């Protein structure tokens, strides 16, 4: 695509410039750090991979507390070795939060680095190899890669090699990268320019159930200026991306009622209320066919994006036409408005419908009830409970009486329009960090120097992470800075990390830790 | 209820009158037949029950062809013994149709009698006794009845006894009743006043799949004036009922589409079309919230009922308030219009809805499709294919492109609104016989004499039977004349027949077979 090509040319030009400028400027700009990182990983690649393989061999499903503890101790020891003051913060029956602090002489700025060390549960029968035994491949399996031995010290490492194991990409990858970056700066005598605080969570894939409690308990320790949330994959173009926010998530289930038992559609059809039809009217009243939600106030609390965000949006690669084609969609909501803009608004979707049966199990009945699962994604400014209040207010406006538990006979007989609402209990709000934060600009500059690519800047992603705990609870700006390859099969069998991404991670962390103030 | 009480008083008065009139009038009115039936069953009750128990011991699930053949041979032999010319009409791999003819000297009228000898499949683990071994009880199980031996000849039989076995009520019950009625008339020397033709189907509970073919093959044999469709239970008030029609049945499944795979509701929510929402709009467009179907022409082909039907409706016991209370319904469609009137119109119901998952399996996705199962019940005048055409025309009017198989990528990309329609293949039309048929009036009079009760006259039932094969294919009037108790647990475990209903069946058939022309 023409647009992408332009971006690539700009990036190459920028790379070229960095080669031509003075070494003195390097130190100031952090490019000394970058050279240090590159040299270090070239000399120590074999050992870095070996150590990572060992780390990956410790199973890390959040519920497996003994192994989670082994992982925590591994991290604690590895960072301690680099001079980081380490501590395990514990709650009963929860994987420890591994915390570390590393001061930098004369630094006035503190960066906080988040990584999670747990991984998704595995079904080993669906994996090519043992998910807890890292296997090195000469390339991605999908590209015909073959298993190969881990390299001997000094052996040339092909950056297209991949290391297969659970959590190789999501989210153990940043840990060896950070360790190597610290070593590289240390070895080259390049000073870190920020104090660093590290937070390693062991429960992210299980829903970060205790993260809020942990953060509240240790709020004082976590004073600092800026969070780097190191998780997720890079952009599909293989360019690094920096994400300034994510949507929040909530929802509810609605159940409307007919008779107190399923009725024969012949004996009672045209007389008994039909729950599936009532539900259709209720859902249709919430959203127009073109995608506009007509629940009063649904869009009213959205915090508008700023000038930098608008500029970043304008620069995003155009992906919609291709995406529609791949997904078999003749149209998308709001007259084909771009995806990147649409995720800046809250969404209302139907993620489930159920009444009676369809297909082979279908019977000629009027089911006793019909249920819908409504999903709501929120953007900055939307509060989960308030959004659900708006939906309930809308439902009442349609004449419904709302109950919060299965209605009894008396309630059924009293209300012609009756709905059982069950709000999701695990929702949380969106998070967004303004793009004009100076530190954000410094991080982006460092990442661009490290990668030689123009960073993709996303004001938000459509999905949800508990980032609000950092931006809203701790009141600190936070950005997501991923290093894994986009095709790392996160959450799936045969999860993997591309070595080039691990190397780029080392370079990025070294550049960021030494970036000018 | 006051209204019901009035009906009961009128019926008692009528009973009283029949006791006071002359024996000569008895013969003409058929009451001689009634006395003959009563005397016969009082003298032969033990033997009638014994023979019925034997008949019930032959398993009668339609797919069990060897046993179905044993049932057919039993029926053939039993009717042959009473002078009926019997024949097994056969098709390969289908239970035989048992056919019989019994001429009456000088009769100009031919009654055709339909009974089905197959029963619903059983799950013996849910039965109190072996479903294929008739067990006599001193009363209904639910009323504290206990098993008891079958009576010895001459022993007094309590009409509240019940006989438990599969098909005791549905639909072997009419067979011993007809046999006894024929015996009673024969013994008393009372002439039958109609030629009789008997048709015993062995596949009703399996959907009468081959009945149409059988009727077409043997149309000539089945010349006659009036069908008595002997199936189903009496009215809940324990009064006999005569049913002049039933609704037809058809329907379709509709599936609307989003992306060609389930999407992450965060990444794509507010951009991707939401199939559950599209389906809600489509369904809501078909029927107003008060129950009125707004598909153009949906009510246009209804054949209005006549004066007798309107009068019969006006006399029906008022059941709606009680029914709403029992079913937990604060309202019913069309401003609480009476059920008996509502089933005189076609109905559109949603018998199934499915998209993604709800409850514990619910996930934050935008499902790839949403499916609805639409049920349509039809009344006289509605043709199944025409009704489905109307629904499809309505769908097209909403801007949809209809496909009849899973759409390919090209089709998906071409049509913004795309729906896959799958019409039911096994639908059939309603049937209705006019109440002013003279034979119908004669049958009702005979049933009222036999039962001493005012017959409940239903212009139609809401459910569906393949009655149209008789009324429309064979072009003969047909009424449904049930004898089983309403609480016979038809189709369920512990199916049973109340002896009083068997006795009343004998009386009714004797009265009908000897009714004046």
JSON list of C-alpha atoms in Angstrom, two decimals, chain A residues 247 249-250 253 255 257-261 263-274 276-291 293 299 320 323-333 335-339 342-343 345-360 362-367 370-375 377 398 400 409 412-417 424 461-464, chain B residues 247 249-250 253 255 257-261 263-274 276-291 293 299 320 323-333 335-339 342-343 345-360 362-367 370-375 377 398 400 409 412-417 424 461-464:
[
{"chain": "A", "resi": 247, "resn": "UNK", "atom": "CA", "xyz": [-11.52, 0.21, 26.41]},
{"chain": "A", "resi": 249, "resn": "UNK", "atom": "CA", "xyz": [-15.65, -3.71, 29.69]},
{"chain": "A", "resi": 250, "resn": "UNK", "atom": "CA", "xyz": [-18.96, -4.52, 31.31]},
{"chain": "A", "resi": 253, "resn": "UNK", "atom": "CA", "xyz": [-27.73, -10.49, 30.89]},
{"chain": "A", "resi": 255, "resn": "UNK", "atom": "CA", "xyz": [-34.12, -12.40, 30.52]},
{"chain": "A", "resi": 257, "resn": "UNK", "atom": "CA", "xyz": [-40.51, -14.11, 30.41]},
{"chain": "A", "resi": 258, "resn": "UNK", "atom": "CA", "xyz": [-43.50, -15.83, 28.90]},
{"chain": "A", "resi": 259, "resn": "UNK", "atom": "CA", "xyz": [-45.48, -18.45, 30.80]},
{"chain": "A", "resi": 260, "resn": "UNK", "atom": "CA", "xyz": [-43.90, -20.21, 33.77]},
{"chain": "A", "resi": 261, "resn": "UNK", "atom": "CA", "xyz": [-43.34, -23.26, 31.60]},
{"chain": "A", "resi": 263, "resn": "UNK", "atom": "CA", "xyz": [-46.02, -24.05, 26.08]},
{"chain": "A", "resi": 264, "resn": "UNK", "atom": "CA", "xyz": [-47.26, -26.02, 23.08]},
{"chain": "A", "resi": 265, "resn": "UNK", "atom": "CA", "xyz": [-47.13, -23.54, 20.22]},
{"chain": "A", "resi": 266, "resn": "UNK", "atom": "CA", "xyz": [-50.34, -24.96, 18.74]},
{"chain": "A", "resi": 267, "resn": "UNK", "atom": "CA", "xyz": [-52.45, -24.86, 21.85]},
{"chain": "A", "resi": 268, "resn": "UNK", "atom": "CA", "xyz": [-51.20, -21.44, 22.91]},
{"chain": "A", "resi": 269, "resn": "UNK", "atom": "CA", "xyz": [-49.72, -19.76, 19.84]},
{"chain": "A", "resi": 270, "resn": "UNK", "atom": "CA", "xyz": [-51.40, -16.41, 19.18]},
{"chain": "A", "resi": 271, "resn": "UNK", "atom": "CA", "xyz": [-52.47, -16.14, 22.80]},
{"chain": "A", "resi": 272, "resn": "UNK", "atom": "CA", "xyz": [-49.41, -16.59, 25.00]},
{"chain": "A", "resi": 273, "resn": "UNK", "atom": "CA", "xyz": [-46.79, -13.84, 24.95]},
{"chain": "A", "resi": 274, "resn": "UNK", "atom": "CA", "xyz": [-43.70, -14.97, 23.04]},
{"chain": "A", "resi": 276, "resn": "UNK", "atom": "CA", "xyz": [-38.28, -14.36, 21.88]},
{"chain": "A", "resi": 277, "resn": "UNK", "atom": "CA", "xyz": [-40.41, -11.72, 20.22]},
{"chain": "A", "resi": 278, "resn": "UNK", "atom": "CA", "xyz": [-40.49, -9.50, 23.31]},
{"chain": "A", "resi": 279, "resn": "UNK", "atom": "CA", "xyz": [-36.71, -9.73, 23.54]},
{"chain": "A", "resi": 280, "resn": "UNK", "atom": "CA", "xyz": [-36.40, -8.81, 19.86]},
{"chain": "A", "resi": 281, "resn": "UNK", "atom": "CA", "xyz": [-38.44, -5.64, 20.45]},
{"chain": "A", "resi": 282, "resn": "UNK", "atom": "CA", "xyz": [-36.41, -4.75, 23.51]},
{"chain": "A", "resi": 283, "resn": "UNK", "atom": "CA", "xyz": [-33.03, -5.23, 21.80]},
{"chain": "A", "resi": 284, "resn": "UNK", "atom": "CA", "xyz": [-34.15, -3.49, 18.62]},
{"chain": "A", "resi": 285, "resn": "UNK", "atom": "CA", "xyz": [-35.17, -0.48, 20.71]},
{"chain": "A", "resi": 286, "resn": "UNK", "atom": "CA", "xyz": [-31.58, -0.06, 21.92]},
{"chain": "A", "resi": 287, "resn": "UNK", "atom": "CA", "xyz": [-29.67, 0.30, 18.69]},
{"chain": "A", "resi": 288, "resn": "UNK", "atom": "CA", "xyz": [-30.53, 1.35, 15.17]},
{"chain": "A", "resi": 289, "resn": "UNK", "atom": "CA", "xyz": [-29.79, -0.93, 12.28]},
{"chain": "A", "resi": 290, "resn": "UNK", "atom": "CA", "xyz": [-26.87, 1.23, 11.14]},
{"chain": "A", "resi": 291, "resn": "UNK", "atom": "CA", "xyz": [-25.13, 0.77, 14.49]},
{"chain": "A", "resi": 293, "resn": "UNK", "atom": "CA", "xyz": [-27.00, 3.18, 20.03]},
{"chain": "A", "resi": 299, "resn": "UNK", "atom": "CA", "xyz": [-22.36, 8.63, 24.16]},
{"chain": "A", "resi": 320, "resn": "UNK", "atom": "CA", "xyz": [-10.66, -1.31, 7.01]},
{"chain": "A", "resi": 323, "resn": "UNK", "atom": "CA", "xyz": [-10.37, -6.30, 7.05]},
{"chain": "A", "resi": 324, "resn": "UNK", "atom": "CA", "xyz": [-13.94, -6.22, 5.75]},
{"chain": "A", "resi": 325, "resn": "UNK", "atom": "CA", "xyz": [-12.88, -8.37, 2.83]},
{"chain": "A", "resi": 326, "resn": "UNK", "atom": "CA", "xyz": [-11.13, -10.91, 5.06]},
{"chain": "A", "resi": 327, "resn": "UNK", "atom": "CA", "xyz": [-14.07, -11.07, 7.44]},
{"chain": "A", "resi": 328, "resn": "UNK", "atom": "CA", "xyz": [-16.69, -11.39, 4.68]},
{"chain": "A", "resi": 329, "resn": "UNK", "atom": "CA", "xyz": [-18.44, -8.16, 5.63]},
{"chain": "A", "resi": 330, "resn": "UNK", "atom": "CA", "xyz": [-20.28, -6.14, 2.97]},
{"chain": "A", "resi": 331, "resn": "UNK", "atom": "CA", "xyz": [-20.45, -3.22, 5.40]},
{"chain": "A", "resi": 332, "resn": "UNK", "atom": "CA", "xyz": [-19.55, -2.11, 8.87]},
{"chain": "A", "resi": 333, "resn": "UNK", "atom": "CA", "xyz": [-21.44, 0.04, 11.33]},
{"chain": "A", "resi": 335, "resn": "UNK", "atom": "CA", "xyz": [-21.49, 3.81, 7.17]},
{"chain": "A", "resi": 336, "resn": "UNK", "atom": "CA", "xyz": [-18.12, 2.07, 7.15]},
{"chain": "A", "resi": 337, "resn": "UNK", "atom": "CA", "xyz": [-16.54, 4.57, 9.56]},
{"chain": "A", "resi": 338, "resn": "UNK", "atom": "CA", "xyz": [-12.91, 3.54, 10.31]},
{"chain": "A", "resi": 339, "resn": "UNK", "atom": "CA", "xyz": [-12.32, 0.93, 13.01]},
{"chain": "A", "resi": 342, "resn": "UNK", "atom": "CA", "xyz": [-15.15, 3.50, 16.16]},
{"chain": "A", "resi": 343, "resn": "UNK", "atom": "CA", "xyz": [-13.21, 2.08, 19.09]},
{"chain": "A", "resi": 345, "resn": "UNK", "atom": "CA", "xyz": [-16.76, 5.27, 21.29]},
{"chain": "A", "resi": 346, "resn": "UNK", "atom": "CA", "xyz": [-18.53, 2.90, 23.65]},
{"chain": "A", "resi": 347, "resn": "UNK", "atom": "CA", "xyz": [-20.09, -0.14, 22.02]},
{"chain": "A", "resi": 348, "resn": "UNK", "atom": "CA", "xyz": [-23.20, -2.22, 22.66]},
{"chain": "A", "resi": 349, "resn": "UNK", "atom": "CA", "xyz": [-23.18, -5.75, 21.27]},
{"chain": "A", "resi": 350, "resn": "UNK", "atom": "CA", "xyz": [-25.26, -8.89, 21.64]},
{"chain": "A", "resi": 351, "resn": "UNK", "atom": "CA", "xyz": [-22.80, -11.59, 22.58]},
{"chain": "A", "resi": 352, "resn": "UNK", "atom": "CA", "xyz": [-25.41, -14.24, 23.27]},
{"chain": "A", "resi": 353, "resn": "UNK", "atom": "CA", "xyz": [-29.04, -15.09, 22.56]},
{"chain": "A", "resi": 354, "resn": "UNK", "atom": "CA", "xyz": [-30.90, -18.08, 23.85]},
{"chain": "A", "resi": 355, "resn": "UNK", "atom": "CA", "xyz": [-34.51, -19.19, 23.83]},
{"chain": "A", "resi": 356, "resn": "UNK", "atom": "CA", "xyz": [-35.69, -22.75, 23.37]},
{"chain": "A", "resi": 357, "resn": "UNK", "atom": "CA", "xyz": [-33.73, -24.52, 20.66]},
{"chain": "A", "resi": 358, "resn": "UNK", "atom": "CA", "xyz": [-32.92, -24.20, 16.98]},
{"chain": "A", "resi": 359, "resn": "UNK", "atom": "CA", "xyz": [-31.77, -26.80, 14.49]},
{"chain": "A", "resi": 360, "resn": "UNK", "atom": "CA", "xyz": [-32.17, -30.49, 15.17]},
{"chain": "A", "resi": 362, "resn": "UNK", "atom": "CA", "xyz": [-35.92, -27.32, 17.75]},
{"chain": "A", "resi": 363, "resn": "UNK", "atom": "CA", "xyz": [-39.43, -28.07, 18.92]},
{"chain": "A", "resi": 364, "resn": "UNK", "atom": "CA", "xyz": [-42.82, -26.48, 18.33]},
{"chain": "A", "resi": 365, "resn": "UNK", "atom": "CA", "xyz": [-43.00, -24.66, 21.62]},
{"chain": "A", "resi": 366, "resn": "UNK", "atom": "CA", "xyz": [-43.24, -21.18, 23.01]},
{"chain": "A", "resi": 367, "resn": "UNK", "atom": "CA", "xyz": [-40.21, -21.16, 25.32]},
{"chain": "A", "resi": 370, "resn": "UNK", "atom": "CA", "xyz": [-35.54, -15.62, 26.21]},
{"chain": "A", "resi": 371, "resn": "UNK", "atom": "CA", "xyz": [-32.13, -14.40, 27.28]},
{"chain": "A", "resi": 372, "resn": "UNK", "atom": "CA", "xyz": [-29.67, -11.95, 25.77]},
{"chain": "A", "resi": 373, "resn": "UNK", "atom": "CA", "xyz": [-26.11, -11.27, 26.82]},
{"chain": "A", "resi": 374, "resn": "UNK", "atom": "CA", "xyz": [-25.27, -7.63, 26.22]},
{"chain": "A", "resi": 375, "resn": "UNK", "atom": "CA", "xyz": [-21.65, -6.62, 26.01]},
{"chain": "A", "resi": 377, "resn": "UNK", "atom": "CA", "xyz": [-17.08, -1.71, 25.88]},
{"chain": "A", "resi": 398, "resn": "UNK", "atom": "CA", "xyz": [-39.88, 0.56, 27.28]},
{"chain": "A", "resi": 400, "resn": "UNK", "atom": "CA", "xyz": [-40.43, -3.02, 31.71]},
{"chain": "A", "resi": 409, "resn": "UNK", "atom": "CA", "xyz": [-45.55, -16.05, 40.59]},
{"chain": "A", "resi": 412, "resn": "UNK", "atom": "CA", "xyz": [-45.11, -12.42, 37.15]},
{"chain": "A", "resi": 413, "resn": "UNK", "atom": "CA", "xyz": [-48.84, -11.80, 37.53]},
{"chain": "A", "resi": 414, "resn": "UNK", "atom": "CA", "xyz": [-48.31, -8.14, 38.41]},
{"chain": "A", "resi": 415, "resn": "UNK", "atom": "CA", "xyz": [-46.13, -7.05, 35.50]},
{"chain": "A", "resi": 416, "resn": "UNK", "atom": "CA", "xyz": [-46.94, -7.39, 31.84]},
{"chain": "A", "resi": 417, "resn": "UNK", "atom": "CA", "xyz": [-43.38, -6.54, 30.84]},
{"chain": "A", "resi": 424, "resn": "UNK", "atom": "CA", "xyz": [-21.63, -8.33, 35.14]},
{"chain": "A", "resi": 461, "resn": "UNK", "atom": "CA", "xyz": [-7.06, -0.47, 21.57]},
{"chain": "A", "resi": 462, "resn": "UNK", "atom": "CA", "xyz": [-10.54, -1.90, 21.36]},
{"chain": "A", "resi": 463, "resn": "UNK", "atom": "CA", "xyz": [-9.90, -4.63, 23.88]},
{"chain": "A", "resi": 464, "resn": "UNK", "atom": "CA", "xyz": [-9.70, -4.30, 27.63]},
{"chain": "B", "resi": 247, "resn": "UNK", "atom": "CA", "xyz": [-54.55, -25.83, 13.05]},
{"chain": "B", "resi": 249, "resn": "UNK", "atom": "CA", "xyz": [-48.27, -26.24, 11.16]},
{"chain": "B", "resi": 250, "resn": "UNK", "atom": "CA", "xyz": [-45.17, -24.99, 9.38]},
{"chain": "B", "resi": 253, "resn": "UNK", "atom": "CA", "xyz": [-35.34, -21.09, 10.47]},
{"chain": "B", "resi": 255, "resn": "UNK", "atom": "CA", "xyz": [-30.00, -17.10, 10.15]},
{"chain": "B", "resi": 257, "resn": "UNK", "atom": "CA", "xyz": [-24.73, -13.14, 9.52]},
{"chain": "B", "resi": 258, "resn": "UNK", "atom": "CA", "xyz": [-21.93, -11.02, 10.88]},
{"chain": "B", "resi": 259, "resn": "UNK", "atom": "CA", "xyz": [-18.28, -11.72, 10.11]},
{"chain": "B", "resi": 260, "resn": "UNK", "atom": "CA", "xyz": [-17.27, -15.16, 8.86]},
{"chain": "B", "resi": 261, "resn": "UNK", "atom": "CA", "xyz": [-15.89, -15.92, 12.31]},
{"chain": "B", "resi": 263, "resn": "UNK", "atom": "CA", "xyz": [-15.00, -11.64, 16.67]},
{"chain": "B", "resi": 264, "resn": "UNK", "atom": "CA", "xyz": [-13.48, -10.16, 19.83]},
{"chain": "B", "resi": 265, "resn": "UNK", "atom": "CA", "xyz": [-16.10, -7.70, 21.05]},
{"chain": "B", "resi": 266, "resn": "UNK", "atom": "CA", "xyz": [-13.41, -5.28, 22.22]},
{"chain": "B", "resi": 267, "resn": "UNK", "atom": "CA", "xyz": [-11.37, -5.19, 19.05]},
{"chain": "B", "resi": 268, "resn": "UNK", "atom": "CA", "xyz": [-14.41, -5.03, 16.78]},
{"chain": "B", "resi": 269, "resn": "UNK", "atom": "CA", "xyz": [-17.36, -3.84, 18.88]},
{"chain": "B", "resi": 270, "resn": "UNK", "atom": "CA", "xyz": [-18.92, -0.71, 17.37]},
{"chain": "B", "resi": 271, "resn": "UNK", "atom": "CA", "xyz": [-17.54, -1.56, 13.95]},
{"chain": "B", "resi": 272, "resn": "UNK", "atom": "CA", "xyz": [-18.59, -5.10, 13.08]},
{"chain": "B", "resi": 273, "resn": "UNK", "atom": "CA", "xyz": [-22.29, -5.72, 12.41]},
{"chain": "B", "resi": 274, "resn": "UNK", "atom": "CA", "xyz": [-23.88, -7.61, 15.32]},
{"chain": "B", "resi": 276, "resn": "UNK", "atom": "CA", "xyz": [-28.05, -10.76, 17.32]},
{"chain": "B", "resi": 277, "resn": "UNK", "atom": "CA", "xyz": [-29.05, -7.14, 16.90]},
{"chain": "B", "resi": 278, "resn": "UNK", "atom": "CA", "xyz": [-29.89, -7.55, 13.20]},
{"chain": "B", "resi": 279, "resn": "UNK", "atom": "CA", "xyz": [-32.04, -10.55, 14.04]},
{"chain": "B", "resi": 280, "resn": "UNK", "atom": "CA", "xyz": [-33.82, -8.55, 16.75]},
{"chain": "B", "resi": 281, "resn": "UNK", "atom": "CA", "xyz": [-34.71, -5.86, 14.22]},
{"chain": "B", "resi": 282, "resn": "UNK", "atom": "CA", "xyz": [-35.91, -8.44, 11.70]},
{"chain": "B", "resi": 283, "resn": "UNK", "atom": "CA", "xyz": [-38.10, -10.31, 14.20]},
{"chain": "B", "resi": 284, "resn": "UNK", "atom": "CA", "xyz": [-39.45, -7.11, 15.74]},
{"chain": "B", "resi": 285, "resn": "UNK", "atom": "CA", "xyz": [-40.52, -5.97, 12.27]},
{"chain": "B", "resi": 286, "resn": "UNK", "atom": "CA", "xyz": [-42.80, -9.02, 11.94]},
{"chain": "B", "resi": 287, "resn": "UNK", "atom": "CA", "xyz": [-45.06, -8.68, 14.93]},
{"chain": "B", "resi": 288, "resn": "UNK", "atom": "CA", "xyz": [-46.15, -5.81, 17.14]},
{"chain": "B", "resi": 289, "resn": "UNK", "atom": "CA", "xyz": [-45.63, -6.04, 20.86]},
{"chain": "B", "resi": 290, "resn": "UNK", "atom": "CA", "xyz": [-49.35, -6.60, 21.48]},
{"chain": "B", "resi": 291, "resn": "UNK", "atom": "CA", "xyz": [-49.29, -9.74, 19.34]},
{"chain": "B", "resi": 293, "resn": "UNK", "atom": "CA", "xyz": [-48.53, -9.95, 13.06]},
{"chain": "B", "resi": 299, "resn": "UNK", "atom": "CA", "xyz": [-54.46, -12.85, 8.08]},
{"chain": "B", "resi": 320, "resn": "UNK", "atom": "CA", "xyz": [-58.68, -17.65, 30.19]},
{"chain": "B", "resi": 323, "resn": "UNK", "atom": "CA", "xyz": [-55.20, -20.24, 32.67]},
{"chain": "B", "resi": 324, "resn": "UNK", "atom": "CA", "xyz": [-53.32, -16.94, 32.84]},
{"chain": "B", "resi": 325, "resn": "UNK", "atom": "CA", "xyz": [-53.12, -17.31, 36.60]},
{"chain": "B", "resi": 326, "resn": "UNK", "atom": "CA", "xyz": [-51.81, -20.86, 36.40]},
{"chain": "B", "resi": 327, "resn": "UNK", "atom": "CA", "xyz": [-49.25, -19.94, 33.76]},
{"chain": "B", "resi": 328, "resn": "UNK", "atom": "CA", "xyz": [-48.06, -16.82, 35.57]},
{"chain": "B", "resi": 329, "resn": "UNK", "atom": "CA", "xyz": [-49.07, -14.49, 32.78]},
{"chain": "B", "resi": 330, "resn": "UNK", "atom": "CA", "xyz": [-50.06, -10.90, 33.56]},
{"chain": "B", "resi": 331, "resn": "UNK", "atom": "CA", "xyz": [-51.51, -10.59, 30.06]},
{"chain": "B", "resi": 332, "resn": "UNK", "atom": "CA", "xyz": [-52.05, -12.43, 26.83]},
{"chain": "B", "resi": 333, "resn": "UNK", "atom": "CA", "xyz": [-51.83, -11.24, 23.26]},
{"chain": "B", "resi": 335, "resn": "UNK", "atom": "CA", "xyz": [-55.59, -7.40, 24.89]},
{"chain": "B", "resi": 336, "resn": "UNK", "atom": "CA", "xyz": [-56.44, -10.67, 26.57]},
{"chain": "B", "resi": 337, "resn": "UNK", "atom": "CA", "xyz": [-58.70, -11.84, 23.72]},
{"chain": "B", "resi": 338, "resn": "UNK", "atom": "CA", "xyz": [-60.04, -15.35, 24.51]},
{"chain": "B", "resi": 339, "resn": "UNK", "atom": "CA", "xyz": [-57.84, -18.33, 23.67]},
{"chain": "B", "resi": 342, "resn": "UNK", "atom": "CA", "xyz": [-57.18, -16.59, 19.08]},
{"chain": "B", "resi": 343, "resn": "UNK", "atom": "CA", "xyz": [-56.64, -20.13, 17.80]},
{"chain": "B", "resi": 345, "resn": "UNK", "atom": "CA", "xyz": [-56.22, -17.11, 13.52]},
{"chain": "B", "resi": 346, "resn": "UNK", "atom": "CA", "xyz": [-52.77, -18.07, 12.26]},
{"chain": "B", "resi": 347, "resn": "UNK", "atom": "CA", "xyz": [-49.94, -17.55, 14.71]},
{"chain": "B", "resi": 348, "resn": "UNK", "atom": "CA", "xyz": [-46.31, -16.55, 14.44]},
{"chain": "B", "resi": 349, "resn": "UNK", "atom": "CA", "xyz": [-44.06, -17.53, 17.33]},
{"chain": "B", "resi": 350, "resn": "UNK", "atom": "CA", "xyz": [-40.34, -17.64, 18.04]},
{"chain": "B", "resi": 351, "resn": "UNK", "atom": "CA", "xyz": [-39.67, -21.19, 19.18]},
{"chain": "B", "resi": 352, "resn": "UNK", "atom": "CA", "xyz": [-35.92, -20.83, 19.24]},
{"chain": "B", "resi": 353, "resn": "UNK", "atom": "CA", "xyz": [-33.17, -18.22, 19.37]},
{"chain": "B", "resi": 354, "resn": "UNK", "atom": "CA", "xyz": [-29.46, -18.88, 19.28]},
{"chain": "B", "resi": 355, "resn": "UNK", "atom": "CA", "xyz": [-26.38, -16.73, 18.96]},
{"chain": "B", "resi": 356, "resn": "UNK", "atom": "CA", "xyz": [-23.14, -17.28, 20.83]},
{"chain": "B", "resi": 357, "resn": "UNK", "atom": "CA", "xyz": [-23.73, -18.26, 24.43]},
{"chain": "B", "resi": 358, "resn": "UNK", "atom": "CA", "xyz": [-25.37, -16.91, 27.55]},
{"chain": "B", "resi": 359, "resn": "UNK", "atom": "CA", "xyz": [-24.80, -17.77, 31.19]},
{"chain": "B", "resi": 360, "resn": "UNK", "atom": "CA", "xyz": [-21.65, -19.53, 32.32]},
{"chain": "B", "resi": 362, "resn": "UNK", "atom": "CA", "xyz": [-21.00, -16.55, 27.70]},
{"chain": "B", "resi": 363, "resn": "UNK", "atom": "CA", "xyz": [-17.95, -14.85, 26.23]},
{"chain": "B", "resi": 364, "resn": "UNK", "atom": "CA", "xyz": [-17.14, -11.32, 25.12]},
{"chain": "B", "resi": 365, "resn": "UNK", "atom": "CA", "xyz": [-17.55, -11.96, 21.42]},
{"chain": "B", "resi": 366, "resn": "UNK", "atom": "CA", "xyz": [-19.60, -10.82, 18.51]},
{"chain": "B", "resi": 367, "resn": "UNK", "atom": "CA", "xyz": [-20.96, -14.17, 17.30]},
{"chain": "B", "resi": 370, "resn": "UNK", "atom": "CA", "xyz": [-27.77, -15.47, 14.97]},
{"chain": "B", "resi": 371, "resn": "UNK", "atom": "CA", "xyz": [-30.56, -17.94, 14.31]},
{"chain": "B", "resi": 372, "resn": "UNK", "atom": "CA", "xyz": [-34.28, -17.86, 14.99]},
{"chain": "B", "resi": 373, "resn": "UNK", "atom": "CA", "xyz": [-36.78, -20.67, 14.66]},
{"chain": "B", "resi": 374, "resn": "UNK", "atom": "CA", "xyz": [-40.15, -19.29, 13.58]},
{"chain": "B", "resi": 375, "resn": "UNK", "atom": "CA", "xyz": [-43.23, -21.40, 14.17]},
{"chain": "B", "resi": 377, "resn": "UNK", "atom": "CA", "xyz": [-49.74, -22.39, 13.03]},
{"chain": "B", "resi": 398, "resn": "UNK", "atom": "CA", "xyz": [-36.72, -5.23, 5.11]},
{"chain": "B", "resi": 400, "resn": "UNK", "atom": "CA", "xyz": [-32.64, -8.65, 3.01]},
{"chain": "B", "resi": 409, "resn": "UNK", "atom": "CA", "xyz": [-17.63, -15.32, 0.69]},
{"chain": "B", "resi": 412, "resn": "UNK", "atom": "CA", "xyz": [-21.42, -12.26, 1.91]},
{"chain": "B", "resi": 413, "resn": "UNK", "atom": "CA", "xyz": [-19.43, -9.43, 0.38]},
{"chain": "B", "resi": 414, "resn": "UNK", "atom": "CA", "xyz": [-22.23, -8.53, -2.02]},
{"chain": "B", "resi": 415, "resn": "UNK", "atom": "CA", "xyz": [-25.15, -8.21, 0.43]},
{"chain": "B", "resi": 416, "resn": "UNK", "atom": "CA", "xyz": [-25.28, -5.98, 3.45]},
{"chain": "B", "resi": 417, "resn": "UNK", "atom": "CA", "xyz": [-28.40, -7.72, 4.74]},
{"chain": "B", "resi": 424, "resn": "UNK", "atom": "CA", "xyz": [-39.73, -26.67, 7.37]},
{"chain": "B", "resi": 461, "resn": "UNK", "atom": "CA", "xyz": [-58.02, -27.03, 18.56]},
{"chain": "B", "resi": 462, "resn": "UNK", "atom": "CA", "xyz": [-54.85, -25.02, 18.51]},
{"chain": "B", "resi": 463, "resn": "UNK", "atom": "CA", "xyz": [-52.62, -28.03, 17.92]},
{"chain": "B", "resi": 464, "resn": "UNK", "atom": "CA", "xyz": [-52.06, -29.86, 14.67]}
]
